PDB file of C-alpha atoms in Angstrom:
ATOM      1  CA  UNK A  30       0.000   0.000   0.000  1.00 44.00           C
ATOM      2  CA  UNK A  31       0.914   3.658  -0.176  1.00 61.00           C
ATOM      3  CA  UNK A  32      -0.145   4.803   3.276  1.00 82.00           C
ATOM      4  CA  UNK A  33       2.147   7.026   5.301  1.00 91.00           C
ATOM      5  CA  UNK A  34       2.077   7.232   9.082  1.00 94.00           C
ATOM      6  CA  UNK A  35       3.047  10.547  10.677  1.00 96.00           C
ATOM      7  CA  UNK A  36       3.923  11.234  14.320  1.00 96.00           C
ATOM      8  CA  UNK A  37       3.343  13.072  16.535  1.00 97.00           C
ATOM      9  CA  UNK A  38      -0.022  14.622  15.729  1.00 95.00           C
ATOM     10  CA  UNK A  39       0.765  17.576  17.987  1.00 97.00           C
ATOM     11  CA  UNK A  40       4.143  18.955  19.041  1.00 98.00           C
ATOM     12  CA  UNK A  41       4.617  21.798  21.486  1.00 98.00           C
ATOM     13  CA  UNK A  42       8.078  23.317  21.978  1.00 97.00           C
ATOM     14  CA  UNK A  43       9.689  26.411  23.435  1.00 98.00           C
ATOM     15  CA  UNK A  44      11.213  28.955  21.114  1.00 97.00           C
ATOM     16  CA  UNK A  45      14.790  27.974  20.357  1.00 97.00           C
ATOM     17  CA  UNK A  46      14.232  24.252  20.882  1.00 97.00           C
ATOM     18  CA  UNK A  47      14.420  21.673  18.112  1.00 98.00           C
ATOM     19  CA  UNK A  48      11.417  19.861  16.650  1.00 98.00           C
ATOM     20  CA  UNK A  49      11.386  16.466  14.958  1.00 98.00           C
ATOM     21  CA  UNK A  50       8.511  14.935  13.005  1.00 98.00           C
ATOM     22  CA  UNK A  51       8.686  11.352  11.757  1.00 98.00           C
ATOM     23  CA  UNK A  52       6.937   9.502   8.963  1.00 97.00           C
ATOM     24  CA  UNK A  53       6.953   5.864   7.926  1.00 96.00           C
ATOM     25  CA  UNK A  54       5.794   4.361   4.660  1.00 93.00           C
ATOM     26  CA  UNK A  55       5.313   0.905   3.220  1.00 90.00           C
ATOM     27  CA  UNK A  56       5.666   1.253  -0.558  1.00 87.00           C
ATOM     28  CA  UNK A  57       9.175   0.136  -1.493  1.00 85.00           C
ATOM     29  CA  UNK A  58       8.790   1.953  -4.842  1.00 85.00           C
ATOM     30  CA  UNK A  59       8.638   5.342  -3.109  1.00 87.00           C
ATOM     31  CA  UNK A  60      11.418   7.622  -4.306  1.00 88.00           C
ATOM     32  CA  UNK A  61      10.348  11.189  -3.567  1.00 91.00           C
ATOM     33  CA  UNK A  62       9.607  12.561  -0.101  1.00 94.00           C
ATOM     34  CA  UNK A  63       8.401  16.170   0.238  1.00 95.00           C
ATOM     35  CA  UNK A  64       7.361  18.110   3.331  1.00 97.00           C
ATOM     36  CA  UNK A  65       4.648  20.778   3.226  1.00 97.00           C
ATOM     37  CA  UNK A  66       3.856  23.522   5.705  1.00 97.00           C
ATOM     38  CA  UNK A  67       0.305  24.792   6.091  1.00 94.00           C
ATOM     39  CA  UNK A  68      -0.238  27.914   8.123  1.00 94.00           C
ATOM     40  CA  UNK A  69      -3.681  28.518   9.581  1.00 91.00           C
ATOM     41  CA  UNK A  70      -6.179  29.203   6.810  1.00 87.00           C
ATOM     42  CA  UNK A  71      -3.505  29.074   4.120  1.00 91.00           C
ATOM     43  CA  UNK A  72      -2.563  26.656   1.363  1.00 93.00           C
ATOM     44  CA  UNK A  73       0.072  23.946   1.907  1.00 94.00           C
ATOM     45  CA  UNK A  74       3.492  24.957   0.594  1.00 96.00           C
ATOM     46  CA  UNK A  75       6.576  22.884  -0.029  1.00 96.00           C
ATOM     47  CA  UNK A  76       9.406  23.602   2.411  1.00 97.00           C
ATOM     48  CA  UNK A  77      11.880  20.834   1.621  1.00 96.00           C
ATOM     49  CA  UNK A  78      12.039  17.570  -0.266  1.00 94.00           C
ATOM     50  CA  UNK A  79      14.416  14.651  -0.664  1.00 93.00           C
ATOM     51  CA  UNK A  80      14.844  11.970  -3.273  1.00 89.00           C
ATOM     52  CA  UNK A  81      15.766   8.401  -2.588  1.00 83.00           C
ATOM     53  CA  UNK A  82      19.342   8.694  -3.842  1.00 82.00           C
ATOM     54  CA  UNK A  83      20.424  10.773  -0.814  1.00 83.00           C
ATOM     55  CA  UNK A  84      20.120  10.270   2.925  1.00 90.00           C
ATOM     56  CA  UNK A  85      19.966  13.844   4.161  1.00 94.00           C
ATOM     57  CA  UNK A  86      19.234  17.312   2.886  1.00 93.00           C
ATOM     58  CA  UNK A  87      19.515  20.602   4.740  1.00 95.00           C
ATOM     59  CA  UNK A  88      18.209  24.100   4.092  1.00 94.00           C
ATOM     60  CA  UNK A  89      19.125  26.609   6.799  1.00 96.00           C
ATOM     61  CA  UNK A  90      17.211  25.554   9.954  1.00 97.00           C
ATOM     62  CA  UNK A  91      15.346  22.740   8.231  1.00 98.00           C
ATOM     63  CA  UNK A  92      16.663  19.296   7.419  1.00 97.00           C
ATOM     64  CA  UNK A  93      15.175  16.041   6.206  1.00 97.00           C
ATOM     65  CA  UNK A  94      16.659  12.593   6.710  1.00 96.00           C
ATOM     66  CA  UNK A  95      15.698   9.431   4.863  1.00 95.00           C
ATOM     67  CA  UNK A  96      16.274   5.804   5.838  1.00 93.00           C
ATOM     68  CA  UNK A  97      15.132   3.706   2.887  1.00 91.00           C
ATOM     69  CA  UNK A  98      15.981   0.430   4.586  1.00 91.00           C
ATOM     70  CA  UNK A  99      13.713   1.194   7.537  1.00 92.00           C
ATOM     71  CA  UNK A 100      11.252   3.094   5.325  1.00 93.00           C
ATOM     72  CA  UNK A 101      11.091   6.207   7.398  1.00 94.00           C
ATOM     73  CA  UNK A 102      11.953   9.868   6.938  1.00 96.00           C
ATOM     74  CA  UNK A 103      12.030  12.773   9.338  1.00 97.00           C
ATOM     75  CA  UNK A 104      11.822  16.552   9.372  1.00 98.00           C
ATOM     76  CA  UNK A 105      14.132  18.405  11.736  1.00 98.00           C
ATOM     77  CA  UNK A 106      13.668  22.069  12.606  1.00 98.00           C
ATOM     78  CA  UNK A 107      16.367  23.676  14.735  1.00 97.00           C
ATOM     79  CA  UNK A 108      16.197  26.943  16.681  1.00 98.00           C
ATOM     80  CA  UNK A 109      12.421  27.056  16.341  1.00 98.00           C
ATOM     81  CA  UNK A 110      10.688  30.424  16.097  1.00 97.00           C
ATOM     82  CA  UNK A 111       7.029  31.381  16.656  1.00 96.00           C
ATOM     83  CA  UNK A 112       6.553  31.744  12.890  1.00 96.00           C
ATOM     84  CA  UNK A 113       7.352  28.042  12.540  1.00 98.00           C
ATOM     85  CA  UNK A 114       3.984  27.331  14.170  1.00 98.00           C
ATOM     86  CA  UNK A 115       1.875  25.548  11.556  1.00 97.00           C
ATOM     87  CA  UNK A 116       0.720  22.124  10.452  1.00 96.00           C
ATOM     88  CA  UNK A 117       3.406  20.089   8.715  1.00 97.00           C
ATOM     89  CA  UNK A 118       2.569  17.276   6.295  1.00 96.00           C
ATOM     90  CA  UNK A 119       4.933  14.618   5.075  1.00 96.00           C
ATOM     91  CA  UNK A 120       4.216  12.993   1.742  1.00 95.00           C
ATOM     92  CA  UNK A 121       5.689  10.417  -0.553  1.00 92.00           C
ATOM     93  CA  UNK A 122       5.335   9.410  -4.149  1.00 88.00           C
ATOM     94  CA  UNK A 123       5.055   5.684  -4.619  1.00 81.00           C
ATOM     95  CA  UNK A 124       4.429   3.363  -7.496  1.00 77.00           C
ATOM     96  CA  UNK A 125       1.224   5.113  -8.536  1.00 77.00           C
ATOM     97  CA  UNK A 126       3.063   8.469  -8.807  1.00 81.00           C
ATOM     98  CA  UNK A 127       0.290  10.140  -6.811  1.00 88.00           C
ATOM     99  CA  UNK A 128       1.613  12.000  -3.752  1.00 91.00           C
ATOM    100  CA  UNK A 129       0.163  10.504  -0.574  1.00 92.00           C
ATOM    101  CA  UNK A 130       0.088  12.682   2.532  1.00 94.00           C
ATOM    102  CA  UNK A 131       0.399  11.979   6.225  1.00 94.00           C
ATOM    103  CA  UNK A 132      -2.268  13.172   8.639  1.00 92.00           C
ATOM    104  CA  UNK A 133      -0.223  16.199   9.667  1.00 95.00           C
ATOM    105  CA  UNK A 134       1.601  17.457  12.762  1.00 97.00           C
ATOM    106  CA  UNK A 135       0.463  20.613  14.474  1.00 96.00           C
ATOM    107  CA  UNK A 136       3.630  22.378  15.670  1.00 98.00           C
ATOM    108  CA  UNK A 137       3.222  25.035  18.332  1.00 98.00           C
ATOM    109  CA  UNK A 138       6.235  27.160  19.203  1.00 98.00           C
ATOM    110  CA  UNK A 139       5.829  29.080  22.432  1.00 96.00           C
ATOM    111  CA  UNK A 140       7.664  32.413  22.664  1.00 93.00           C
TER     112      UNK A 140
ATOM    113  CA  UNK B   2      -0.995  32.849 -14.068  1.00 52.00           C
ATOM    114  CA  UNK B   3       0.617  33.688 -10.764  1.00 78.00           C
ATOM    115  CA  UNK B   4      -0.577  30.545  -9.044  1.00 93.00           C
ATOM    116  CA  UNK B   5      -3.341  27.987  -8.772  1.00 96.00           C
ATOM    117  CA  UNK B   6      -6.691  29.685  -8.542  1.00 96.00           C
ATOM    118  CA  UNK B   7      -9.824  28.112  -7.074  1.00 97.00           C
ATOM    119  CA  UNK B   8     -13.414  29.275  -6.940  1.00 97.00           C
ATOM    120  CA  UNK B   9     -15.572  29.724  -5.056  1.00 97.00           C
ATOM    121  CA  UNK B  10     -13.489  30.244  -1.938  1.00 96.00           C
ATOM    122  CA  UNK B  11     -16.524  29.505   0.202  1.00 97.00           C
ATOM    123  CA  UNK B  12     -19.713  27.667  -0.616  1.00 97.00           C
ATOM    124  CA  UNK B  13     -22.640  27.001   1.694  1.00 98.00           C
ATOM    125  CA  UNK B  14     -25.287  24.686   0.328  1.00 97.00           C
ATOM    126  CA  UNK B  15     -28.231  22.666   1.469  1.00 97.00           C
ATOM    127  CA  UNK B  16     -28.140  18.915   1.721  1.00 97.00           C
ATOM    128  CA  UNK B  17     -29.157  17.326  -1.555  1.00 97.00           C
ATOM    129  CA  UNK B  18     -28.022  20.175  -3.799  1.00 98.00           C
ATOM    130  CA  UNK B  19     -25.291  19.827  -6.420  1.00 98.00           C
ATOM    131  CA  UNK B  20     -22.120  21.918  -6.257  1.00 98.00           C
ATOM    132  CA  UNK B  21     -19.381  22.652  -8.742  1.00 98.00           C
ATOM    133  CA  UNK B  22     -15.876  23.697  -7.764  1.00 98.00           C
ATOM    134  CA  UNK B  23     -13.409  25.174 -10.211  1.00 98.00           C
ATOM    135  CA  UNK B  24      -9.639  25.056 -10.450  1.00 97.00           C
ATOM    136  CA  UNK B  25      -7.324  27.039 -12.733  1.00 96.00           C
ATOM    137  CA  UNK B  26      -3.860  25.447 -12.622  1.00 95.00           C
ATOM    138  CA  UNK B  27      -0.578  27.183 -13.298  1.00 94.00           C
ATOM    139  CA  UNK B  28      -0.139  27.629 -17.025  1.00 92.00           C
ATOM    140  CA  UNK B  29       2.009  24.875 -18.507  1.00 89.00           C
ATOM    141  CA  UNK B  30       1.469  22.416 -15.660  1.00 91.00           C
ATOM    142  CA  UNK B  31       0.404  19.101 -17.109  1.00 90.00           C
ATOM    143  CA  UNK B  32      -0.614  17.388 -13.874  1.00 92.00           C
ATOM    144  CA  UNK B  33      -3.607  18.395 -11.742  1.00 95.00           C
ATOM    145  CA  UNK B  34      -4.809  16.891  -8.464  1.00 96.00           C
ATOM    146  CA  UNK B  35      -7.851  17.274  -6.251  1.00 98.00           C
ATOM    147  CA  UNK B  36      -7.579  16.590  -2.526  1.00 97.00           C
ATOM    148  CA  UNK B  37     -10.118  16.841   0.275  1.00 97.00           C
ATOM    149  CA  UNK B  38      -9.186  18.152   3.730  1.00 94.00           C
ATOM    150  CA  UNK B  39     -11.663  17.682   6.515  1.00 92.00           C
ATOM    151  CA  UNK B  40     -11.296  19.876   9.592  1.00 86.00           C
ATOM    152  CA  UNK B  41      -8.098  19.021  11.417  1.00 81.00           C
ATOM    153  CA  UNK B  42      -7.327  16.146   9.073  1.00 85.00           C
ATOM    154  CA  UNK B  43      -4.785  15.342   6.384  1.00 88.00           C
ATOM    155  CA  UNK B  44      -5.091  15.598   2.636  1.00 93.00           C
ATOM    156  CA  UNK B  45      -7.231  12.867   1.118  1.00 94.00           C
ATOM    157  CA  UNK B  46      -6.540  12.177  -2.557  1.00 95.00           C
ATOM    158  CA  UNK B  47      -9.580  12.347  -4.848  1.00 97.00           C
ATOM    159  CA  UNK B  48      -8.556  12.428  -8.514  1.00 96.00           C
ATOM    160  CA  UNK B  49      -5.507  13.020 -10.726  1.00 94.00           C
ATOM    161  CA  UNK B  50      -5.257  14.293 -14.300  1.00 93.00           C
ATOM    162  CA  UNK B  51      -2.081  13.983 -16.359  1.00 91.00           C
ATOM    163  CA  UNK B  52      -2.039  15.528 -19.814  1.00 86.00           C
ATOM    164  CA  UNK B  53      -4.462  13.804 -22.121  1.00 85.00           C
ATOM    165  CA  UNK B  54      -4.323  10.473 -20.286  1.00 88.00           C
ATOM    166  CA  UNK B  55      -7.384   8.969 -18.642  1.00 90.00           C
ATOM    167  CA  UNK B  56      -7.728  10.399 -15.119  1.00 92.00           C
ATOM    168  CA  UNK B  57      -6.973   8.346 -12.022  1.00 93.00           C
ATOM    169  CA  UNK B  58     -10.293   8.375 -10.169  1.00 94.00           C
ATOM    170  CA  UNK B  59      -9.284   5.871  -7.515  1.00 93.00           C
ATOM    171  CA  UNK B  60      -9.746   8.332  -4.645  1.00 94.00           C
ATOM    172  CA  UNK B  61     -13.289   9.455  -5.379  1.00 96.00           C
ATOM    173  CA  UNK B  62     -15.381   8.407  -2.343  1.00 95.00           C
ATOM    174  CA  UNK B  63     -18.632   7.728  -4.194  1.00 95.00           C
ATOM    175  CA  UNK B  64     -20.322   8.044  -7.561  1.00 96.00           C
ATOM    176  CA  UNK B  65     -21.730  11.383  -6.429  1.00 98.00           C
ATOM    177  CA  UNK B  66     -18.260  12.810  -7.083  1.00 98.00           C
ATOM    178  CA  UNK B  67     -16.955  13.491 -10.574  1.00 97.00           C
ATOM    179  CA  UNK B  68     -14.369  15.741 -12.165  1.00 97.00           C
ATOM    180  CA  UNK B  69     -13.405  16.929 -15.591  1.00 96.00           C
ATOM    181  CA  UNK B  70     -10.454  18.726 -17.054  1.00 95.00           C
ATOM    182  CA  UNK B  71     -10.309  20.509 -20.393  1.00 86.00           C
ATOM    183  CA  UNK B  72      -6.979  19.676 -21.982  1.00 80.00           C
ATOM    184  CA  UNK B  73      -4.267  20.984 -19.676  1.00 80.00           C
ATOM    185  CA  UNK B  74      -6.293  23.852 -18.274  1.00 89.00           C
ATOM    186  CA  UNK B  75      -9.348  24.316 -16.085  1.00 95.00           C
ATOM    187  CA  UNK B  76     -10.775  21.507 -13.990  1.00 97.00           C
ATOM    188  CA  UNK B  77     -14.157  21.254 -12.301  1.00 98.00           C
ATOM    189  CA  UNK B  78     -15.073  18.978  -9.412  1.00 98.00           C
ATOM    190  CA  UNK B  79     -18.778  18.239  -9.151  1.00 98.00           C
ATOM    191  CA  UNK B  80     -20.516  16.818  -6.103  1.00 98.00           C
ATOM    192  CA  UNK B  81     -24.081  15.707  -6.668  1.00 98.00           C
ATOM    193  CA  UNK B  82     -26.734  15.374  -3.981  1.00 98.00           C
ATOM    194  CA  UNK B  83     -24.418  16.773  -1.322  1.00 98.00           C
ATOM    195  CA  UNK B  84     -24.356  15.240   2.146  1.00 97.00           C
ATOM    196  CA  UNK B  85     -23.196  16.775   5.420  1.00 96.00           C
ATOM    197  CA  UNK B  86     -20.112  14.554   5.427  1.00 96.00           C
ATOM    198  CA  UNK B  87     -19.020  16.273   2.202  1.00 97.00           C
ATOM    199  CA  UNK B  88     -18.265  19.396   4.239  1.00 97.00           C
ATOM    200  CA  UNK B  89     -14.543  20.039   3.874  1.00 97.00           C
ATOM    201  CA  UNK B  90     -11.965  22.167   2.130  1.00 96.00           C
ATOM    202  CA  UNK B  91     -11.362  20.950  -1.412  1.00 98.00           C
ATOM    203  CA  UNK B  92      -7.807  21.661  -2.497  1.00 97.00           C
ATOM    204  CA  UNK B  93      -6.597  21.660  -6.060  1.00 97.00           C
ATOM    205  CA  UNK B  94      -2.908  21.361  -6.911  1.00 96.00           C
ATOM    206  CA  UNK B  95      -0.895  21.323 -10.095  1.00 94.00           C
ATOM    207  CA  UNK B  96       2.631  20.259 -10.930  1.00 92.00           C
ATOM    208  CA  UNK B  97       4.834  20.803 -13.945  1.00 89.00           C
ATOM    209  CA  UNK B  98       4.858  17.111 -14.778  1.00 80.00           C
ATOM    210  CA  UNK B  99       3.234  13.979 -13.474  1.00 72.00           C
ATOM    211  CA  UNK B 100       4.195  10.347 -13.422  1.00 71.00           C
ATOM    212  CA  UNK B 101       7.747   9.486 -12.466  1.00 69.00           C
ATOM    213  CA  UNK B 102       8.776  13.115 -12.784  1.00 69.00           C
ATOM    214  CA  UNK B 103       6.272  14.407 -10.245  1.00 71.00           C
ATOM    215  CA  UNK B 104       7.850  17.088  -8.105  1.00 83.00           C
ATOM    216  CA  UNK B 105       6.513  20.014  -6.170  1.00 91.00           C
ATOM    217  CA  UNK B 106       2.758  20.409  -5.954  1.00 94.00           C
ATOM    218  CA  UNK B 107       1.455  23.972  -6.054  1.00 95.00           C
ATOM    219  CA  UNK B 108      -1.798  24.271  -4.157  1.00 96.00           C
ATOM    220  CA  UNK B 109      -4.672  26.659  -4.521  1.00 96.00           C
ATOM    221  CA  UNK B 110      -6.255  28.359  -1.521  1.00 95.00           C
ATOM    222  CA  UNK B 111      -9.030  25.792  -1.533  1.00 96.00           C
ATOM    223  CA  UNK B 112     -12.802  25.866  -1.706  1.00 97.00           C
ATOM    224  CA  UNK B 113     -14.468  25.536   1.669  1.00 97.00           C
ATOM    225  CA  UNK B 114     -17.729  23.628   1.308  1.00 98.00           C
ATOM    226  CA  UNK B 115     -20.324  23.613   4.061  1.00 98.00           C
ATOM    227  CA  UNK B 116     -23.377  21.404   3.649  1.00 97.00           C
ATOM    228  CA  UNK B 117     -26.228  22.296   5.981  1.00 96.00           C
TER     229      UNK B 117
END
């Protein structure tokens, strides 16, 4: 199947702390793993993505790691800021080529 | 265009009525997707169009749901005989290519449907 499990559903941190969101998938054909951020009342927007030929990708305070053997990938946000507060969705593209999304993680960063 | 455009942004309808939602993708994007997002939930795939290929309708929840796309432009999602459980935000997204080359999805602002 192409389901993706995302945890936690809610994550509350203090400003400056790190946040980690994890996703697991089952489709061994998956080769593209994007992360989207959805602010309240706004559209989801891509923040970072990784393809299966690399294990880690970093963009300033955001990084994504991929373990293809274990079939899981994670989003890491360092030095969190209040504007990082949003819902984050992991997704993957499997054999059907249709991006499948996780249920989302609501990140709350307390000033 | 500047981005994916959806209309209406909000629609309130009575149970049993039909509704039509419209999506204008980014010009030149061959792939178009419809997703449904219930309150506090994830994105549930509905239907996928890629170029002139037959659409992938595997996510449509019932035969009350249908969608069309004219070439590589506008798409409409139609819900017949609406039910209260159809209440959700319907998100449209487009990407430059589909299939194995699928990359970033660009989402519209969504159409919020409320069925009374």
